[in-house]
Amino acid sequence: MLKKSLILGIVLSICVGFLFAQTAVAPSAGDGSEGNPYQIATLANLRWLSENSDKWASGICFIQTADIDASETQYWNDGVGFSPIGNSDTKFEGNYNGSGHTISGLFINRPDESYIGLFGYTSGSEIKNLGISDVNITCNESSGSLVGYNSSSSIIKCYSKGNISGKGSFVGGLVGSNSNSTISGSYSTGNVTSESFTIGGLIGYNSNFSNIEYCFSSCNVTGRSTIGGLIGSNNSSTVNNSYSFGNATGKRT
């Protein structure tokens, strides 16, 4: 009986994997120009964006036209989940307008990888009007729910809700590392934990003349050291009209 149950469980797992093995589908509308951006309407469209790095180039524009349920990403890529848009080799340099819509249930389980988030690594990009809810991310360093490493970019009116757990440093609820960038009108809620240092509810590490304004975090933050309810460490940057009201707990070992 036990053997039959085990076999049945394996078969069901395989069936579930096939059921949610959604393929990437290019948007049916838009050409990527500023006047006619690619329209991201489905999870399959979002996967297309994540798997086509030639679409991450400067000047290419995207607009999300509907709320997207990304909960099935927990079954993708042999269980490691969604593949971030942008990485250290090929950064996302385009513009993404969420148009007030959400992406819910995003799952990423890459505990040994850095630059993890919906957008892994951005440079010269603009991300605005986008909500990330019920996110569940396990990562290494320089990682956040929305953007892992945000360089020379702008994030405007975005938010994240959920849990992010890191092994390394520079982990934040919304953004892991923020360099020479602006974040405005944005917030994060949920839990941020890491085994290392420089951990923040909104941003892990904010540096290089970045500007944070009209932002807040209610995340509960736990890490080793250099912990902040809003920002773990703020270096040569400004923070205006922003606040946090979560719990921040650090422990030196």
PDB file of N, CA and C in Angstrom, residues 19-112:
ATOM      1  N   LEU A  19       1.142  20.221 -16.121  1.00  0.00           N
ATOM      2  CA  LEU A  19      -0.028  21.099 -16.165  1.00  0.00           C
ATOM      3  C   LEU A  19       0.377  22.565 -16.125  1.00  0.00           C
ATOM      4  N   PHE A  20       1.423  22.855 -15.306  1.00  0.00           N
ATOM      5  CA  PHE A  20       1.818  24.244 -15.143  1.00  0.00           C
ATOM      6  C   PHE A  20       3.083  24.600 -15.923  1.00  0.00           C
ATOM      7  N   ALA A  21       3.476  23.763 -16.850  1.00  0.00           N
ATOM      8  CA  ALA A  21       4.668  24.046 -17.656  1.00  0.00           C
ATOM      9  C   ALA A  21       4.305  25.004 -18.783  1.00  0.00           C
ATOM     10  N   GLN A  22       3.962  26.212 -18.401  1.00  0.00           N
ATOM     11  CA  GLN A  22       3.509  27.183 -19.384  1.00  0.00           C
ATOM     12  C   GLN A  22       4.670  27.672 -20.239  1.00  0.00           C
ATOM     13  N   THR A  23       4.445  27.754 -21.526  1.00  0.00           N
ATOM     14  CA  THR A  23       5.487  28.215 -22.440  1.00  0.00           C
ATOM     15  C   THR A  23       5.431  29.731 -22.584  1.00  0.00           C
ATOM     16  N   ALA A  24       6.530  30.283 -23.058  1.00  0.00           N
ATOM     17  CA  ALA A  24       6.605  31.718 -23.306  1.00  0.00           C
ATOM     18  C   ALA A  24       5.850  32.072 -24.588  1.00  0.00           C
ATOM     19  N   VAL A  25       5.108  33.166 -24.528  1.00  0.00           N
ATOM     20  CA  VAL A  25       4.345  33.619 -25.690  1.00  0.00           C
ATOM     21  C   VAL A  25       4.598  35.115 -25.883  1.00  0.00           C
ATOM     22  N   ALA A  26       5.013  35.496 -27.064  1.00  0.00           N
ATOM     23  CA  ALA A  26       5.262  36.903 -27.358  1.00  0.00           C
ATOM     24  C   ALA A  26       3.962  37.707 -27.291  1.00  0.00           C
ATOM     25  N   PRO A  27       4.037  38.963 -26.861  1.00  0.00           N
ATOM     26  CA  PRO A  27       2.833  39.795 -26.814  1.00  0.00           C
ATOM     27  C   PRO A  27       2.164  39.889 -28.182  1.00  0.00           C
ATOM     28  N   SER A  28       0.848  39.941 -28.159  1.00  0.00           N
ATOM     29  CA  SER A  28       0.102  40.009 -29.421  1.00  0.00           C
ATOM     30  C   SER A  28      -0.037  41.442 -29.927  1.00  0.00           C
ATOM     31  N   ALA A  29       0.368  42.418 -29.095  1.00  0.00           N
ATOM     32  CA  ALA A  29       0.245  43.818 -29.494  1.00  0.00           C
ATOM     33  C   ALA A  29       1.481  44.594 -29.053  1.00  0.00           C
ATOM     34  N   GLY A  30       1.811  45.610 -29.823  1.00  0.00           N
ATOM     35  CA  GLY A  30       2.947  46.472 -29.521  1.00  0.00           C
ATOM     36  C   GLY A  30       4.195  46.078 -30.279  1.00  0.00           C
ATOM     37  N   ASP A  31       5.078  47.084 -30.458  1.00  0.00           N
ATOM     38  CA  ASP A  31       6.346  46.811 -31.147  1.00  0.00           C
ATOM     39  C   ASP A  31       7.557  47.222 -30.309  1.00  0.00           C
ATOM     40  N   GLY A  32       7.311  47.623 -29.051  1.00  0.00           N
ATOM     41  CA  GLY A  32       8.400  47.978 -28.160  1.00  0.00           C
ATOM     42  C   GLY A  32       8.823  49.433 -28.210  1.00  0.00           C
ATOM     43  N   SER A  33       8.191  50.225 -29.062  1.00  0.00           N
ATOM     44  CA  SER A  33       8.519  51.649 -29.134  1.00  0.00           C
ATOM     45  C   SER A  33       7.826  52.404 -28.012  1.00  0.00           C
ATOM     46  N   GLU A  34       8.238  53.629 -27.781  1.00  0.00           N
ATOM     47  CA  GLU A  34       7.622  54.448 -26.731  1.00  0.00           C
ATOM     48  C   GLU A  34       6.145  54.690 -27.015  1.00  0.00           C
ATOM     49  N   GLY A  35       5.804  54.904 -28.267  1.00  0.00           N
ATOM     50  CA  GLY A  35       4.420  55.166 -28.628  1.00  0.00           C
ATOM     51  C   GLY A  35       3.564  53.924 -28.742  1.00  0.00           C
ATOM     52  N   ASN A  36       4.212  52.766 -28.884  1.00  0.00           N
ATOM     53  CA  ASN A  36       3.480  51.507 -29.042  1.00  0.00           C
ATOM     54  C   ASN A  36       4.222  50.386 -28.300  1.00  0.00           C
ATOM     55  N   PRO A  37       4.228  50.457 -26.971  1.00  0.00           N
ATOM     56  CA  PRO A  37       4.998  49.479 -26.189  1.00  0.00           C
ATOM     57  C   PRO A  37       4.445  48.066 -26.303  1.00  0.00           C
ATOM     58  N   TYR A  38       5.319  47.088 -26.086  1.00  0.00           N
ATOM     59  CA  TYR A  38       4.854  45.706 -26.009  1.00  0.00           C
ATOM     60  C   TYR A  38       3.826  45.600 -24.871  1.00  0.00           C
ATOM     61  N   GLN A  39       2.709  44.927 -25.141  1.00  0.00           N
ATOM     62  CA  GLN A  39       1.658  44.778 -24.137  1.00  0.00           C
ATOM     63  C   GLN A  39       1.795  43.428 -23.430  1.00  0.00           C
ATOM     64  N   ILE A  40       2.145  43.503 -22.145  1.00  0.00           N
ATOM     65  CA  ILE A  40       2.280  42.309 -21.316  1.00  0.00           C
ATOM     66  C   ILE A  40       0.935  42.045 -20.651  1.00  0.00           C
ATOM     67  N   ALA A  41       0.199  41.056 -21.182  1.00  0.00           N
ATOM     68  CA  ALA A  41      -1.173  40.810 -20.731  1.00  0.00           C
ATOM     69  C   ALA A  41      -1.327  39.516 -19.955  1.00  0.00           C
ATOM     70  N   THR A  42      -0.364  38.586 -20.067  1.00  0.00           N
ATOM     71  CA  THR A  42      -0.501  37.269 -19.462  1.00  0.00           C
ATOM     72  C   THR A  42       0.824  36.830 -18.832  1.00  0.00           C
ATOM     73  N   LEU A  43       0.763  35.777 -18.039  1.00  0.00           N
ATOM     74  CA  LEU A  43       1.981  35.212 -17.464  1.00  0.00           C
ATOM     75  C   LEU A  43       2.894  34.679 -18.561  1.00  0.00           C
ATOM     76  N   ALA A  44       2.323  34.147 -19.619  1.00  0.00           N
ATOM     77  CA  ALA A  44       3.125  33.657 -20.743  1.00  0.00           C
ATOM     78  C   ALA A  44       3.901  34.800 -21.396  1.00  0.00           C
ATOM     79  N   ASN A  45       3.290  35.982 -21.476  1.00  0.00           N
ATOM     80  CA  ASN A  45       3.995  37.162 -21.991  1.00  0.00           C
ATOM     81  C   ASN A  45       5.150  37.562 -21.078  1.00  0.00           C
ATOM     82  N   LEU A  46       4.903  37.485 -19.759  1.00  0.00           N
ATOM     83  CA  LEU A  46       5.942  37.834 -18.791  1.00  0.00           C
ATOM     84  C   LEU A  46       7.111  36.860 -18.889  1.00  0.00           C
ATOM     85  N   ARG A  47       6.806  35.590 -19.091  1.00  0.00           N
ATOM     86  CA  ARG A  47       7.871  34.595 -19.266  1.00  0.00           C
ATOM     87  C   ARG A  47       8.657  34.879 -20.537  1.00  0.00           C
ATOM     88  N   TRP A  48       7.972  35.271 -21.577  1.00  0.00           N
ATOM     89  CA  TRP A  48       8.648  35.646 -22.831  1.00  0.00           C
ATOM     90  C   TRP A  48       9.662  36.747 -22.579  1.00  0.00           C
ATOM     91  N   LEU A  49       9.265  37.759 -21.794  1.00  0.00           N
ATOM     92  CA  LEU A  49      10.175  38.857 -21.482  1.00  0.00           C
ATOM     93  C   LEU A  49      11.377  38.350 -20.686  1.00  0.00           C
ATOM     94  N   SER A  50      11.139  37.463 -19.736  1.00  0.00           N
ATOM     95  CA  SER A  50      12.232  36.969 -18.888  1.00  0.00           C
ATOM     96  C   SER A  50      13.217  36.090 -19.650  1.00  0.00           C
ATOM     97  N   GLU A  51      12.764  35.481 -20.740  1.00  0.00           N
ATOM     98  CA  GLU A  51      13.604  34.528 -21.466  1.00  0.00           C
ATOM     99  C   GLU A  51      14.174  35.068 -22.776  1.00  0.00           C
ATOM    100  N   ASN A  52      13.935  36.339 -23.058  1.00  0.00           N
ATOM    101  CA  ASN A  52      14.449  36.931 -24.297  1.00  0.00           C
ATOM    102  C   ASN A  52      15.257  38.184 -23.974  1.00  0.00           C
ATOM    103  N   SER A  53      16.534  37.973 -23.704  1.00  0.00           N
ATOM    104  CA  SER A  53      17.389  39.066 -23.246  1.00  0.00           C
ATOM    105  C   SER A  53      17.602  40.146 -24.307  1.00  0.00           C
ATOM    106  N   ASP A  54      17.350  39.838 -25.573  1.00  0.00           N
ATOM    107  CA  ASP A  54      17.470  40.872 -26.603  1.00  0.00           C
ATOM    108  C   ASP A  54      16.399  41.944 -26.442  1.00  0.00           C
ATOM    109  N   LYS A  55      15.360  41.650 -25.648  1.00  0.00           N
ATOM    110  CA  LYS A  55      14.301  42.635 -25.402  1.00  0.00           C
ATOM    111  C   LYS A  55      14.579  43.490 -24.164  1.00  0.00           C
ATOM    112  N   TRP A  56      15.744  43.303 -23.552  1.00  0.00           N
ATOM    113  CA  TRP A  56      16.095  44.077 -22.358  1.00  0.00           C
ATOM    114  C   TRP A  56      16.881  45.343 -22.689  1.00  0.00           C
ATOM    115  N   ALA A  57      17.092  45.597 -23.969  1.00  0.00           N
ATOM    116  CA  ALA A  57      17.952  46.693 -24.392  1.00  0.00           C
ATOM    117  C   ALA A  57      17.336  48.057 -24.121  1.00  0.00           C
ATOM    118  N   SER A  58      18.187  49.064 -24.087  1.00  0.00           N
ATOM    119  CA  SER A  58      17.763  50.435 -23.831  1.00  0.00           C
ATOM    120  C   SER A  58      16.741  50.903 -24.866  1.00  0.00           C
ATOM    121  N   GLY A  59      15.712  51.591 -24.377  1.00  0.00           N
ATOM    122  CA  GLY A  59      14.710  52.176 -25.263  1.00  0.00           C
ATOM    123  C   GLY A  59      13.532  51.287 -25.573  1.00  0.00           C
ATOM    124  N   ILE A  60      13.598  50.004 -25.227  1.00  0.00           N
ATOM    125  CA  ILE A  60      12.459  49.110 -25.473  1.00  0.00           C
ATOM    126  C   ILE A  60      11.449  49.278 -24.332  1.00  0.00           C
ATOM    127  N   CYS A  61      10.183  49.444 -24.688  1.00  0.00           N
ATOM    128  CA  CYS A  61       9.147  49.787 -23.711  1.00  0.00           C
ATOM    129  C   CYS A  61       8.090  48.686 -23.600  1.00  0.00           C
ATOM    130  N   PHE A  62       7.575  48.542 -22.373  1.00  0.00           N
ATOM    131  CA  PHE A  62       6.544  47.541 -22.076  1.00  0.00           C
ATOM    132  C   PHE A  62       5.457  48.188 -21.228  1.00  0.00           C
ATOM    133  N   ILE A  63       4.236  47.719 -21.433  1.00  0.00           N
ATOM    134  CA  ILE A  63       3.131  48.150 -20.587  1.00  0.00           C
ATOM    135  C   ILE A  63       2.306  46.928 -20.201  1.00  0.00           C
ATOM    136  N   GLN A  64       2.020  46.786 -18.924  1.00  0.00           N
ATOM    137  CA  GLN A  64       1.204  45.663 -18.464  1.00  0.00           C
ATOM    138  C   GLN A  64      -0.260  46.063 -18.559  1.00  0.00           C
ATOM    139  N   THR A  65      -1.069  45.222 -19.171  1.00  0.00           N
ATOM    140  CA  THR A  65      -2.452  45.595 -19.464  1.00  0.00           C
ATOM    141  C   THR A  65      -3.482  44.845 -18.622  1.00  0.00           C
ATOM    142  N   ALA A  66      -3.027  43.959 -17.722  1.00  0.00           N
ATOM    143  CA  ALA A  66      -3.954  43.206 -16.870  1.00  0.00           C
ATOM    144  C   ALA A  66      -3.202  42.708 -15.642  1.00  0.00           C
ATOM    145  N   ASP A  67      -3.945  42.390 -14.580  1.00  0.00           N
ATOM    146  CA  ASP A  67      -3.336  41.723 -13.431  1.00  0.00           C
ATOM    147  C   ASP A  67      -2.873  40.334 -13.865  1.00  0.00           C
ATOM    148  N   ILE A  68      -1.732  39.898 -13.332  1.00  0.00           N
ATOM    149  CA  ILE A  68      -1.167  38.601 -13.707  1.00  0.00           C
ATOM    150  C   ILE A  68      -1.000  37.728 -12.475  1.00  0.00           C
ATOM    151  N   ASP A  69      -1.576  36.534 -12.531  1.00  0.00           N
ATOM    152  CA  ASP A  69      -1.404  35.534 -11.472  1.00  0.00           C
ATOM    153  C   ASP A  69      -0.182  34.689 -11.818  1.00  0.00           C
ATOM    154  N   ALA A  70       0.873  34.838 -11.008  1.00  0.00           N
ATOM    155  CA  ALA A  70       2.126  34.127 -11.283  1.00  0.00           C
ATOM    156  C   ALA A  70       2.360  32.973 -10.321  1.00  0.00           C
ATOM    157  N   SER A  71       1.316  32.508  -9.643  1.00  0.00           N
ATOM    158  CA  SER A  71       1.483  31.471  -8.618  1.00  0.00           C
ATOM    159  C   SER A  71       2.032  30.162  -9.179  1.00  0.00           C
ATOM    160  N   GLU A  72       1.796  29.886 -10.450  1.00  0.00           N
ATOM    161  CA  GLU A  72       2.295  28.635 -11.014  1.00  0.00           C
ATOM    162  C   GLU A  72       3.802  28.657 -11.251  1.00  0.00           C
ATOM    163  N   THR A  73       4.444  29.810 -11.054  1.00  0.00           N
ATOM    164  CA  THR A  73       5.903  29.868 -11.218  1.00  0.00           C
ATOM    165  C   THR A  73       6.627  28.968 -10.217  1.00  0.00           C
ATOM    166  N   GLN A  74       5.940  28.538  -9.163  1.00  0.00           N
ATOM    167  CA  GLN A  74       6.559  27.615  -8.204  1.00  0.00           C
ATOM    168  C   GLN A  74       6.896  26.268  -8.847  1.00  0.00           C
ATOM    169  N   TYR A  75       6.292  25.975  -9.975  1.00  0.00           N
ATOM    170  CA  TYR A  75       6.547  24.711 -10.666  1.00  0.00           C
ATOM    171  C   TYR A  75       7.539  24.851 -11.814  1.00  0.00           C
ATOM    172  N   TRP A  76       7.996  26.050 -12.073  1.00  0.00           N
ATOM    173  CA  TRP A  76       8.847  26.293 -13.232  1.00  0.00           C
ATOM    174  C   TRP A  76      10.303  25.899 -12.971  1.00  0.00           C
ATOM    175  N   ASN A  77      10.998  25.586 -14.046  1.00  0.00           N
ATOM    176  CA  ASN A  77      12.448  25.396 -14.027  1.00  0.00           C
ATOM    177  C   ASN A  77      12.909  24.438 -12.927  1.00  0.00           C
ATOM    178  N   ASP A  78      12.247  23.299 -12.856  1.00  0.00           N
ATOM    179  CA  ASP A  78      12.590  22.254 -11.883  1.00  0.00           C
ATOM    180  C   ASP A  78      12.524  22.743 -10.441  1.00  0.00           C
ATOM    181  N   GLY A  79      11.576  23.644 -10.193  1.00  0.00           N
ATOM    182  CA  GLY A  79      11.320  24.078  -8.823  1.00  0.00           C
ATOM    183  C   GLY A  79      12.043  25.328  -8.372  1.00  0.00           C
ATOM    184  N   VAL A  80      12.933  25.901  -9.215  1.00  0.00           N
ATOM    185  CA  VAL A  80      13.617  27.132  -8.802  1.00  0.00           C
ATOM    186  C   VAL A  80      12.796  28.368  -9.159  1.00  0.00           C
ATOM    187  N   GLY A  81      11.723  28.187  -9.905  1.00  0.00           N
ATOM    188  CA  GLY A  81      10.784  29.267 -10.165  1.00  0.00           C
ATOM    189  C   GLY A  81      11.169  30.202 -11.296  1.00  0.00           C
ATOM    190  N   PHE A  82      10.661  31.410 -11.197  1.00  0.00           N
ATOM    191  CA  PHE A  82      10.796  32.432 -12.236  1.00  0.00           C
ATOM    192  C   PHE A  82      12.256  32.804 -12.461  1.00  0.00           C
ATOM    193  N   SER A  83      12.610  33.052 -13.712  1.00  0.00           N
ATOM    194  CA  SER A  83      13.938  33.527 -14.071  1.00  0.00           C
ATOM    195  C   SER A  83      13.915  35.048 -14.162  1.00  0.00           C
ATOM    196  N   PRO A  84      14.685  35.756 -13.321  1.00  0.00           N
ATOM    197  CA  PRO A  84      14.617  37.222 -13.284  1.00  0.00           C
ATOM    198  C   PRO A  84      14.873  37.888 -14.629  1.00  0.00           C
ATOM    199  N   ILE A  85      14.266  39.038 -14.812  1.00  0.00           N
ATOM    200  CA  ILE A  85      14.441  39.853 -16.012  1.00  0.00           C
ATOM    201  C   ILE A  85      15.672  40.734 -15.802  1.00  0.00           C
ATOM    202  N   GLY A  86      16.761  40.416 -16.472  1.00  0.00           N
ATOM    203  CA  GLY A  86      18.010  41.150 -16.300  1.00  0.00           C
ATOM    204  C   GLY A  86      18.960  40.430 -15.364  1.00  0.00           C
ATOM    205  N   ASN A  87      20.233  40.434 -15.699  1.00  0.00           N
ATOM    206  CA  ASN A  87      21.259  39.836 -14.851  1.00  0.00           C
ATOM    207  C   ASN A  87      22.556  40.627 -14.994  1.00  0.00           C
ATOM    208  N   SER A  88      23.615  40.195 -14.305  1.00  0.00           N
ATOM    209  CA  SER A  88      24.860  40.959 -14.301  1.00  0.00           C
ATOM    210  C   SER A  88      25.524  40.981 -15.677  1.00  0.00           C
ATOM    211  N   ASP A  89      25.248  40.014 -16.507  1.00  0.00           N
ATOM    212  CA  ASP A  89      25.814  39.982 -17.862  1.00  0.00           C
ATOM    213  C   ASP A  89      24.998  40.814 -18.840  1.00  0.00           C
ATOM    214  N   THR A  90      23.683  40.700 -18.759  1.00  0.00           N
ATOM    215  CA  THR A  90      22.789  41.456 -19.634  1.00  0.00           C
ATOM    216  C   THR A  90      21.744  42.145 -18.770  1.00  0.00           C
ATOM    217  N   LYS A  91      21.923  43.423 -18.546  1.00  0.00           N
ATOM    218  CA  LYS A  91      21.038  44.162 -17.647  1.00  0.00           C
ATOM    219  C   LYS A  91      19.751  44.566 -18.367  1.00  0.00           C
ATOM    220  N   PHE A  92      18.677  44.744 -17.577  1.00  0.00           N
ATOM    221  CA  PHE A  92      17.448  45.272 -18.159  1.00  0.00           C
ATOM    222  C   PHE A  92      17.578  46.787 -18.224  1.00  0.00           C
ATOM    223  N   GLU A  93      17.550  47.337 -19.435  1.00  0.00           N
ATOM    224  CA  GLU A  93      17.734  48.769 -19.649  1.00  0.00           C
ATOM    225  C   GLU A  93      16.482  49.433 -20.216  1.00  0.00           C
ATOM    226  N   GLY A  94      15.384  48.699 -20.281  1.00  0.00           N
ATOM    227  CA  GLY A  94      14.158  49.218 -20.877  1.00  0.00           C
ATOM    228  C   GLY A  94      13.266  49.935 -19.884  1.00  0.00           C
ATOM    229  N   ASN A  95      12.028  50.142 -20.299  1.00  0.00           N
ATOM    230  CA  ASN A  95      11.026  50.814 -19.472  1.00  0.00           C
ATOM    231  C   ASN A  95       9.806  49.909 -19.313  1.00  0.00           C
ATOM    232  N   TYR A  96       9.375  49.739 -18.057  1.00  0.00           N
ATOM    233  CA  TYR A  96       8.225  48.871 -17.788  1.00  0.00           C
ATOM    234  C   TYR A  96       7.192  49.666 -17.004  1.00  0.00           C
ATOM    235  N   ASN A  97       6.003  49.815 -17.598  1.00  0.00           N
ATOM    236  CA  ASN A  97       4.892  50.519 -16.963  1.00  0.00           C
ATOM    237  C   ASN A  97       3.829  49.492 -16.565  1.00  0.00           C
ATOM    238  N   GLY A  98       3.687  49.282 -15.261  1.00  0.00           N
ATOM    239  CA  GLY A  98       2.677  48.334 -14.781  1.00  0.00           C
ATOM    240  C   GLY A  98       1.259  48.824 -14.952  1.00  0.00           C
ATOM    241  N   SER A  99       1.108  50.118 -15.221  1.00  0.00           N
ATOM    242  CA  SER A  99      -0.206  50.701 -15.492  1.00  0.00           C
ATOM    243  C   SER A  99      -1.207  50.445 -14.363  1.00  0.00           C
ATOM    244  N   GLY A 100      -0.705  50.368 -13.117  1.00  0.00           N
ATOM    245  CA  GLY A 100      -1.577  50.161 -11.966  1.00  0.00           C
ATOM    246  C   GLY A 100      -1.951  48.716 -11.709  1.00  0.00           C
ATOM    247  N   HIS A 101      -1.395  47.790 -12.463  1.00  0.00           N
ATOM    248  CA  HIS A 101      -1.728  46.373 -12.321  1.00  0.00           C
ATOM    249  C   HIS A 101      -0.761  45.665 -11.370  1.00  0.00           C
ATOM    250  N   THR A 102      -1.083  44.420 -11.040  1.00  0.00           N
ATOM    251  CA  THR A 102      -0.280  43.637 -10.109  1.00  0.00           C
ATOM    252  C   THR A 102       0.234  42.350 -10.758  1.00  0.00           C
ATOM    253  N   ILE A 103       1.308  41.831 -10.161  1.00  0.00           N
ATOM    254  CA  ILE A 103       1.785  40.481 -10.431  1.00  0.00           C
ATOM    255  C   ILE A 103       1.749  39.763  -9.092  1.00  0.00           C
ATOM    256  N   SER A 104       0.928  38.732  -8.968  1.00  0.00           N
ATOM    257  CA  SER A 104       0.738  38.079  -7.666  1.00  0.00           C
ATOM    258  C   SER A 104       1.298  36.658  -7.679  1.00  0.00           C
ATOM    259  N   GLY A 105       1.805  36.235  -6.519  1.00  0.00           N
ATOM    260  CA  GLY A 105       2.251  34.858  -6.355  1.00  0.00           C
ATOM    261  C   GLY A 105       3.579  34.529  -7.001  1.00  0.00           C
ATOM    262  N   LEU A 106       4.408  35.525  -7.277  1.00  0.00           N
ATOM    263  CA  LEU A 106       5.704  35.265  -7.899  1.00  0.00           C
ATOM    264  C   LEU A 106       6.573  34.422  -6.964  1.00  0.00           C
ATOM    265  N   PHE A 107       7.142  33.352  -7.501  1.00  0.00           N
ATOM    266  CA  PHE A 107       7.955  32.419  -6.715  1.00  0.00           C
ATOM    267  C   PHE A 107       9.337  32.286  -7.323  1.00  0.00           C
ATOM    268  N   ILE A 108      10.375  32.483  -6.486  1.00  0.00           N
ATOM    269  CA  ILE A 108      11.764  32.282  -6.919  1.00  0.00           C
ATOM    270  C   ILE A 108      12.499  31.587  -5.777  1.00  0.00           C
ATOM    271  N   ASN A 109      13.103  30.450  -6.064  1.00  0.00           N
ATOM    272  CA  ASN A 109      13.864  29.707  -5.058  1.00  0.00           C
ATOM    273  C   ASN A 109      15.268  29.467  -5.588  1.00  0.00           C
ATOM    274  N   ARG A 110      16.138  30.480  -5.437  1.00  0.00           N
ATOM    275  CA  ARG A 110      17.500  30.429  -5.946  1.00  0.00           C
ATOM    276  C   ARG A 110      18.453  30.889  -4.835  1.00  0.00           C
ATOM    277  N   PRO A 111      18.596  30.084  -3.780  1.00  0.00           N
ATOM    278  CA  PRO A 111      19.343  30.508  -2.589  1.00  0.00           C
ATOM    279  C   PRO A 111      20.829  30.760  -2.815  1.00  0.00           C
ATOM    280  N   ASP A 112      21.390  30.261  -3.885  1.00  0.00           N
ATOM    281  CA  ASP A 112      22.814  30.452  -4.147  1.00  0.00           C
ATOM    282  C   ASP A 112      23.077  31.477  -5.246  1.00  0.00           C
TER     283      ASP A 112
END
